[in-house]
Amino acid sequence: MQVGILGLKYSGKTTLFNVITGAGLPTGQGGVDPNRAMGTVPDPRLDVLTDLYQPKRQVNVQIEWVDVPGFDPGPGHDGGREATRFLEHARRVDALAQVVRCFDGGYGAPDPAGELATVSLELILADLQIVEKRLEKLQKELRLKGKSEQPLEPGLFERFKTHLESERPLREIELNTDEYRTIAGYSLLTLKPLIVVLNHADEEPPDAKALAAAEEAGAEVVSLCVKMEEELAELEPEEAAEFLADLGVDEPAAHRMIRASYSALDLHSFFTVGPDECRAWTVRRGARAPAAAGVIHTDLERGFIRAEVCAYGDLIEAGDHAAAKAAHKVRLEGKGYEVQDGDIIEIRFSV
Ligand SMILES: Nc1nc2c(ncn2[C@@H]2O[C@H](COP(=O)(O)OP(=O)(O)OP(=O)(O)O)[C@@H](O)[C@H]2O)c(=O)[nH]1
Ligand SMILES: [Mg+2]
């Protein structure tokens, strides 16, 4: 699963990429090729579990980040080729995190709402091209064969076309499971989940116009100052904690941004705990217990008998596992159990 960090030039993408992945790449230099790296998904619940169990190690979830080179829509900037490249990379990722410049930084007066509109239009037009091409093909097929091999497609793509022509993203359209399956292979950009990162000069309140525009486009919005997140990431843990306490917040804004991206991928976490390791694992939302077992090891899925499950909140409230058990908060669940975010799970299996 990949999240693409994208947007116009100089918005702070590579700086944010460094904060998230620790890649330490030079910033302010642009570039033609995307940067890729894995980054840890912070989870305060896992930190608490580690405090409780004192394991030898803590293992967080990791997801992959792609720093997509920005484009400059202005004339004389090779805008066309840059935008094409930008779209190609955007098509390959599972979720889009658009960084929007709300600071001056010597790059001219910021225009966050304008940046959002520019990128959004670029994505909409790219989708429209795909949809129109597909419709042409479908019409030809209809003429030749009298019917379409994909009966859902003609109506669906007509709806898409109308929607895109009114310059609206496709994620606004409600689709049922069959419709989703039908169009899954087309990598439509405005169907991908969108996180908008408003990158401010410092902790200003978020730009109201940009905020409204982003929310209107169905995006999850995180407001932060990437530069400050960069400084924060370089501090020792104690210093960072002091810094955050002074600001009156309990974690860096970048952590919220990472979690928003993770959740936009339709993923969530369950935990395993023990003296060796406290660990967060990823499953798709809606996944059942055997699938979760399979994430840990294929043997656990193959030989799955039951899952012993305790909700994170119940464990913390009870104080420890034995107390949770005594309070009947530890359940035995079977194959049909749908794993919930934050479940602490032990798999019983036999192979
Ligand atoms: N003042 C200020 N400067 C920032 C902030 N974030 C990034 N910058 C600076 O802006 C410049 C561009 O940042 P990058 O992270 O390289 O921007 P980018 O979006 O990757 O740019 P391209 O790769 O060219 O598209 C760098 O000099 C950063 O130090 C910020 O929050 N405030
Ligand atoms: Mg960059």
Coordinates of N, CA, C and O and ligand atoms in Angstrom, one line a residue, residues 13-14 30 67, ligand 2:
K13 N 6.7 19.1 0.0 CA 6.5 17.6 -0.1 C 7.7 16.8 0.4 O 7.6 15.9 1.2
T14 N 8.9 17.2 -0.1 CA 10.1 16.4 0.2 C 10.4 16.6 1.7 O 10.8 15.7 2.4
G30 N 13.7 20.2 -6.0 CA 12.9 19.6 -7.0 C 13.3 18.2 -7.3 O 13.7 17.5 -6.4
D67 N 7.2 10.3 -2.7 CA 7.3 11.7 -2.9 C 7.3 12.1 -4.4 O 8.3 11.9 -5.0
Ligands
MG2 MG 10.5 17.7 -3.6

